[in-house]
Amino acid sequence: CNPVVENLKTRPADLHLLVVPGADGETSLYEDEGDTQNYTTGGYTTTLIRQQRTDHELLLTIEPRQGQFDGMLAERSYQVQLLAEEMPQSVRINDLVVDSWSYDADQRMLTVTIPSTPCDETVTLSVQRATTGIQNVENRKMQQEHYYDLQGRRLSSQSGLQNTVGIVRRTWIS
């Protein structure tokens, strides 16, 4: 999804990042002059990109670039595509709420445009999600269980839900 490379000396000023869901992780972007052997003597840069996820927030951090080489870009913009996302409550870039994003509900993809930023500065993208209140209950004990019909009327037992659609509300303790 990044621009076509026309020659080895041209570096994209707008980088496209595709972020897949999963556990916390990181990757490193490597860049060099592209047409010399100067990388063997330290003529290259790396940029650490890290994602951290909780049930209510995704935090993507683009660390300051490390290293240097002739012709490296001073600044860069990013188009970040986040897969399998819900509609966000808010999107922040470097702690400022922004509206430079779009959401595709059919594909469940959030696209955020990060404006041109110096490559030697940290960039943080924070996506706030609505919290579901659903947590891992693997090591917990159920405290209460209540049954409701779709009009919200509490039923006396689970048998009231047979052959119909209803709601079960469970409360868990550690």
PDB file of C-alpha atoms in Angstrom:
ATOM      1  CA  CYS A   1       0.000   0.000   0.000  1.00  0.00           C
ATOM      2  CA  ASN A   2       3.060   2.259   0.057  1.00  0.00           C
ATOM      3  CA  PRO A   3       3.936   4.300  -3.036  1.00  0.00           C
ATOM      4  CA  VAL A   4       5.744   2.546  -5.882  1.00  0.00           C
ATOM      5  CA  VAL A   5       9.522   2.939  -5.566  1.00  0.00           C
ATOM      6  CA  GLU A   6      10.759   4.649  -8.727  1.00  0.00           C
ATOM      7  CA  ASN A   7      14.447   4.449  -7.782  1.00  0.00           C
ATOM      8  CA  LEU A   8      16.563   3.498  -4.791  1.00  0.00           C
ATOM      9  CA  LYS A   9      17.345   7.123  -3.897  1.00  0.00           C
ATOM     10  CA  THR A  10      13.701   8.123  -3.413  1.00  0.00           C
ATOM     11  CA  ARG A  11      12.181   7.602   0.035  1.00  0.00           C
ATOM     12  CA  PRO A  12       8.440   8.024   0.639  1.00  0.00           C
ATOM     13  CA  ALA A  13       7.545  11.154   2.608  1.00  0.00           C
ATOM     14  CA  ASP A  14       4.181   9.516   3.408  1.00  0.00           C
ATOM     15  CA  LEU A  15       4.464   6.049   4.913  1.00  0.00           C
ATOM     16  CA  HIS A  16       1.496   3.661   5.083  1.00  0.00           C
ATOM     17  CA  LEU A  17       1.311   1.420   8.155  1.00  0.00           C
ATOM     18  CA  LEU A  18      -1.079  -1.525   8.331  1.00  0.00           C
ATOM     19  CA  VAL A  19      -1.685  -2.528  11.959  1.00  0.00           C
ATOM     20  CA  VAL A  20      -3.227  -5.938  12.613  1.00  0.00           C
ATOM     21  CA  PRO A  21      -4.955  -6.847  15.876  1.00  0.00           C
ATOM     22  CA  GLY A  22      -3.204  -8.989  18.421  1.00  0.00           C
ATOM     23  CA  ALA A  23      -1.023  -8.869  21.470  1.00  0.00           C
ATOM     24  CA  ASP A  24       1.334  -6.016  22.250  1.00  0.00           C
ATOM     25  CA  GLY A  25       4.171  -5.947  19.750  1.00  0.00           C
ATOM     26  CA  GLU A  26       6.788  -3.946  17.947  1.00  0.00           C
ATOM     27  CA  THR A  27       8.660  -3.739  14.674  1.00  0.00           C
ATOM     28  CA  SER A  28      11.590  -1.739  13.392  1.00  0.00           C
ATOM     29  CA  LEU A  29      11.674   0.240  10.140  1.00  0.00           C
ATOM     30  CA  TYR A  30      15.129   0.028   8.536  1.00  0.00           C
ATOM     31  CA  GLU A  31      16.293   2.602   5.952  1.00  0.00           C
ATOM     32  CA  ASP A  32      19.593   3.299   4.192  1.00  0.00           C
ATOM     33  CA  GLU A  33      20.861   5.127   1.116  1.00  0.00           C
ATOM     34  CA  GLY A  34      19.693   2.257  -1.039  1.00  0.00           C
ATOM     35  CA  ASP A  35      22.471   2.246  -3.611  1.00  0.00           C
ATOM     36  CA  THR A  36      25.726   2.199  -1.621  1.00  0.00           C
ATOM     37  CA  GLN A  37      27.538  -0.080   0.801  1.00  0.00           C
ATOM     38  CA  ASN A  38      27.572   2.656   3.505  1.00  0.00           C
ATOM     39  CA  TYR A  39      25.211   0.589   5.653  1.00  0.00           C
ATOM     40  CA  THR A  40      28.190  -1.674   6.451  1.00  0.00           C
ATOM     41  CA  THR A  41      29.854   1.227   8.280  1.00  0.00           C
ATOM     42  CA  GLY A  42      26.739   2.479  10.090  1.00  0.00           C
ATOM     43  CA  GLY A  43      25.075   4.531   7.330  1.00  0.00           C
ATOM     44  CA  TYR A  44      21.472   3.513   8.106  1.00  0.00           C
ATOM     45  CA  THR A  45      18.562   4.349  10.409  1.00  0.00           C
ATOM     46  CA  THR A  46      16.003   2.356  12.371  1.00  0.00           C
ATOM     47  CA  THR A  47      12.659   3.536  13.683  1.00  0.00           C
ATOM     48  CA  LEU A  48      10.938   1.483  16.380  1.00  0.00           C
ATOM     49  CA  ILE A  49       7.141   1.198  16.013  1.00  0.00           C
ATOM     50  CA  ARG A  50       5.287  -0.272  18.988  1.00  0.00           C
ATOM     51  CA  GLN A  51       1.645  -1.134  19.665  1.00  0.00           C
ATOM     52  CA  GLN A  52       0.016  -1.691  23.056  1.00  0.00           C
ATOM     53  CA  ARG A  53      -3.607  -2.749  23.472  1.00  0.00           C
ATOM     54  CA  THR A  54      -6.111  -2.861  26.279  1.00  0.00           C
ATOM     55  CA  ASP A  55      -9.858  -3.472  26.078  1.00  0.00           C
ATOM     56  CA  HIS A  56     -10.424   0.312  25.882  1.00  0.00           C
ATOM     57  CA  GLU A  57      -7.345   1.737  24.131  1.00  0.00           C
ATOM     58  CA  LEU A  58      -4.881   1.093  21.341  1.00  0.00           C
ATOM     59  CA  LEU A  59      -1.620   2.996  21.632  1.00  0.00           C
ATOM     60  CA  LEU A  60       0.717   3.121  18.623  1.00  0.00           C
ATOM     61  CA  THR A  61       4.102   4.744  19.295  1.00  0.00           C
ATOM     62  CA  ILE A  62       6.560   5.690  16.557  1.00  0.00           C
ATOM     63  CA  GLU A  63       9.865   6.273  18.335  1.00  0.00           C
ATOM     64  CA  PRO A  64      12.456   8.829  17.179  1.00  0.00           C
ATOM     65  CA  ARG A  65      14.651   7.586  14.348  1.00  0.00           C
ATOM     66  CA  GLN A  66      18.080   6.279  15.390  1.00  0.00           C
ATOM     67  CA  GLY A  67      21.179   6.605  13.182  1.00  0.00           C
ATOM     68  CA  GLN A  68      21.797   8.591  10.020  1.00  0.00           C
ATOM     69  CA  PHE A  69      22.708   8.412   6.352  1.00  0.00           C
ATOM     70  CA  ASP A  70      23.055  10.831   3.455  1.00  0.00           C
ATOM     71  CA  GLY A  71      19.720  11.886   1.983  1.00  0.00           C
ATOM     72  CA  MET A  72      17.497  10.747   4.862  1.00  0.00           C
ATOM     73  CA  LEU A  73      14.170  12.543   5.266  1.00  0.00           C
ATOM     74  CA  ALA A  74      13.857  15.204   7.955  1.00  0.00           C
ATOM     75  CA  GLU A  75      10.121  14.591   8.423  1.00  0.00           C
ATOM     76  CA  ARG A  76       7.408  12.193   7.339  1.00  0.00           C
ATOM     77  CA  SER A  77       3.629  11.785   7.475  1.00  0.00           C
ATOM     78  CA  TYR A  78       1.850   8.486   8.095  1.00  0.00           C
ATOM     79  CA  GLN A  79      -1.368   6.881   7.031  1.00  0.00           C
ATOM     80  CA  VAL A  80      -2.199   4.249   9.653  1.00  0.00           C
ATOM     81  CA  GLN A  81      -4.806   1.586   8.883  1.00  0.00           C
ATOM     82  CA  LEU A  82      -6.025  -0.338  11.929  1.00  0.00           C
ATOM     83  CA  LEU A  83      -7.759  -3.615  11.088  1.00  0.00           C
ATOM     84  CA  ALA A  84     -10.625  -5.234  13.044  1.00  0.00           C
ATOM     85  CA  GLU A  85     -11.393  -2.057  14.977  1.00  0.00           C
ATOM     86  CA  GLU A  86     -14.665  -0.726  16.338  1.00  0.00           C
ATOM     87  CA  MET A  87     -15.771   2.878  15.861  1.00  0.00           C
ATOM     88  CA  PRO A  88     -13.532   4.894  18.214  1.00  0.00           C
ATOM     89  CA  GLN A  89     -14.762   7.225  20.924  1.00  0.00           C
ATOM     90  CA  SER A  90     -11.805   9.499  20.219  1.00  0.00           C
ATOM     91  CA  VAL A  91      -8.516   9.574  18.340  1.00  0.00           C
ATOM     92  CA  ARG A  92      -5.494  11.453  19.671  1.00  0.00           C
ATOM     93  CA  ILE A  93      -2.152  12.255  18.095  1.00  0.00           C
ATOM     94  CA  ASN A  94       0.458  13.342  20.635  1.00  0.00           C
ATOM     95  CA  ASP A  95      -2.318  13.855  23.227  1.00  0.00           C
ATOM     96  CA  LEU A  96      -4.382  16.169  20.975  1.00  0.00           C
ATOM     97  CA  VAL A  97      -7.854  15.044  19.874  1.00  0.00           C
ATOM     98  CA  VAL A  98      -7.946  14.991  16.055  1.00  0.00           C
ATOM     99  CA  ASP A  99     -10.542  14.499  13.353  1.00  0.00           C
ATOM    100  CA  SER A 100      -8.080  13.324  10.679  1.00  0.00           C
ATOM    101  CA  TRP A 101      -9.532   9.813  10.636  1.00  0.00           C
ATOM    102  CA  SER A 102     -12.211   7.790   8.889  1.00  0.00           C
ATOM    103  CA  TYR A 103     -13.977   4.579   9.785  1.00  0.00           C
ATOM    104  CA  ASP A 104     -15.208   1.868   7.401  1.00  0.00           C
ATOM    105  CA  ALA A 105     -17.858  -0.096   9.338  1.00  0.00           C
ATOM    106  CA  ASP A 106     -18.170  -2.795   6.648  1.00  0.00           C
ATOM    107  CA  GLN A 107     -14.462  -3.605   6.762  1.00  0.00           C
ATOM    108  CA  ARG A 108     -14.069  -2.615  10.431  1.00  0.00           C
ATOM    109  CA  MET A 109     -11.050  -0.530   9.486  1.00  0.00           C
ATOM    110  CA  LEU A 110      -9.991   2.740  11.073  1.00  0.00           C
ATOM    111  CA  THR A 111      -7.693   4.945   8.972  1.00  0.00           C
ATOM    112  CA  VAL A 112      -5.794   7.766  10.686  1.00  0.00           C
ATOM    113  CA  THR A 113      -3.668  10.378   8.922  1.00  0.00           C
ATOM    114  CA  ILE A 114      -0.736  11.623  10.976  1.00  0.00           C
ATOM    115  CA  PRO A 115       0.541  14.922   9.548  1.00  0.00           C
ATOM    116  CA  SER A 116       4.176  15.483   8.642  1.00  0.00           C
ATOM    117  CA  THR A 117       6.294  15.219  11.788  1.00  0.00           C
ATOM    118  CA  PRO A 118      10.067  15.430  12.337  1.00  0.00           C
ATOM    119  CA  CYS A 119      11.549  11.930  12.225  1.00  0.00           C
ATOM    120  CA  ASP A 120      13.588  12.636  15.373  1.00  0.00           C
ATOM    121  CA  GLU A 121      10.439  13.138  17.510  1.00  0.00           C
ATOM    122  CA  THR A 122       8.147  10.573  19.135  1.00  0.00           C
ATOM    123  CA  VAL A 123       4.678  10.260  17.619  1.00  0.00           C
ATOM    124  CA  THR A 124       1.883   8.674  19.653  1.00  0.00           C
ATOM    125  CA  LEU A 125      -1.466   7.618  18.252  1.00  0.00           C
ATOM    126  CA  SER A 126      -4.108   6.783  20.854  1.00  0.00           C
ATOM    127  CA  VAL A 127      -7.442   5.266  19.874  1.00  0.00           C
ATOM    128  CA  GLN A 128      -9.988   5.292  22.689  1.00  0.00           C
ATOM    129  CA  ARG A 129     -12.654   2.614  22.416  1.00  0.00           C
ATOM    130  CA  ALA A 130     -15.916   2.211  24.263  1.00  0.00           C
ATOM    131  CA  THR A 131     -15.248  -0.222  27.057  1.00  0.00           C
ATOM    132  CA  THR A 132     -17.484  -3.269  26.983  1.00  0.00           C
ATOM    133  CA  GLY A 133     -17.130  -4.074  30.650  1.00  0.00           C
ATOM    134  CA  ILE A 134     -16.522  -7.664  29.598  1.00  0.00           C
ATOM    135  CA  GLN A 135     -13.441  -9.085  31.190  1.00  0.00           C
ATOM    136  CA  ASN A 136     -11.729 -12.445  31.269  1.00  0.00           C
ATOM    137  CA  VAL A 137     -13.658 -14.575  33.768  1.00  0.00           C
ATOM    138  CA  GLU A 138     -11.470 -17.665  33.515  1.00  0.00           C
ATOM    139  CA  ASN A 139     -10.211 -17.467  37.112  1.00  0.00           C
ATOM    140  CA  ARG A 140     -13.372 -15.990  38.617  1.00  0.00           C
ATOM    141  CA  LYS A 141     -16.450 -17.421  40.254  1.00  0.00           C
ATOM    142  CA  MET A 142     -19.960 -16.504  39.200  1.00  0.00           C
ATOM    143  CA  GLN A 143     -21.736 -14.661  42.007  1.00  0.00           C
ATOM    144  CA  GLN A 144     -25.179 -14.036  40.460  1.00  0.00           C
ATOM    145  CA  GLU A 145     -27.135 -14.901  37.353  1.00  0.00           C
ATOM    146  CA  HIS A 146     -30.387 -13.190  36.307  1.00  0.00           C
ATOM    147  CA  TYR A 147     -32.619 -13.771  33.268  1.00  0.00           C
ATOM    148  CA  TYR A 148     -34.599 -11.141  31.341  1.00  0.00           C
ATOM    149  CA  ASP A 149     -36.902 -11.154  28.336  1.00  0.00           C
ATOM    150  CA  LEU A 150     -36.309  -8.647  25.530  1.00  0.00           C
ATOM    151  CA  GLN A 151     -38.669  -6.134  27.149  1.00  0.00           C
ATOM    152  CA  GLY A 152     -36.369  -6.058  30.175  1.00  0.00           C
ATOM    153  CA  ARG A 153     -38.720  -7.969  32.475  1.00  0.00           C
ATOM    154  CA  ARG A 154     -36.868 -10.131  34.953  1.00  0.00           C
ATOM    155  CA  LEU A 155     -37.724 -13.809  34.733  1.00  0.00           C
ATOM    156  CA  SER A 156     -37.801 -16.126  37.710  1.00  0.00           C
ATOM    157  CA  SER A 157     -35.517 -18.744  36.127  1.00  0.00           C
ATOM    158  CA  GLN A 158     -33.699 -19.826  32.980  1.00  0.00           C
ATOM    159  CA  SER A 159     -36.709 -21.943  32.035  1.00  0.00           C
ATOM    160  CA  GLY A 160     -38.530 -18.714  31.120  1.00  0.00           C
ATOM    161  CA  LEU A 161     -36.045 -18.276  28.244  1.00  0.00           C
ATOM    162  CA  GLN A 162     -36.738 -21.649  26.623  1.00  0.00           C
ATOM    163  CA  ASN A 163     -37.845 -21.353  22.986  1.00  0.00           C
ATOM    164  CA  THR A 164     -37.308 -17.575  23.002  1.00  0.00           C
ATOM    165  CA  VAL A 165     -34.553 -14.982  22.864  1.00  0.00           C
ATOM    166  CA  GLY A 166     -33.526 -13.382  26.116  1.00  0.00           C
ATOM    167  CA  ILE A 167     -30.753 -11.806  28.120  1.00  0.00           C
ATOM    168  CA  VAL A 168     -28.573 -13.384  30.790  1.00  0.00           C
ATOM    169  CA  ARG A 169     -26.792 -11.075  33.226  1.00  0.00           C
ATOM    170  CA  ARG A 170     -23.959 -12.588  35.234  1.00  0.00           C
ATOM    171  CA  THR A 171     -21.900 -11.021  38.016  1.00  0.00           C
ATOM    172  CA  TRP A 172     -18.437 -12.442  38.702  1.00  0.00           C
ATOM    173  CA  ILE A 173     -16.087 -12.223  41.706  1.00  0.00           C
ATOM    174  CA  SER A 174     -12.346 -12.911  41.887  1.00  0.00           C
TER     175      SER A 174
END
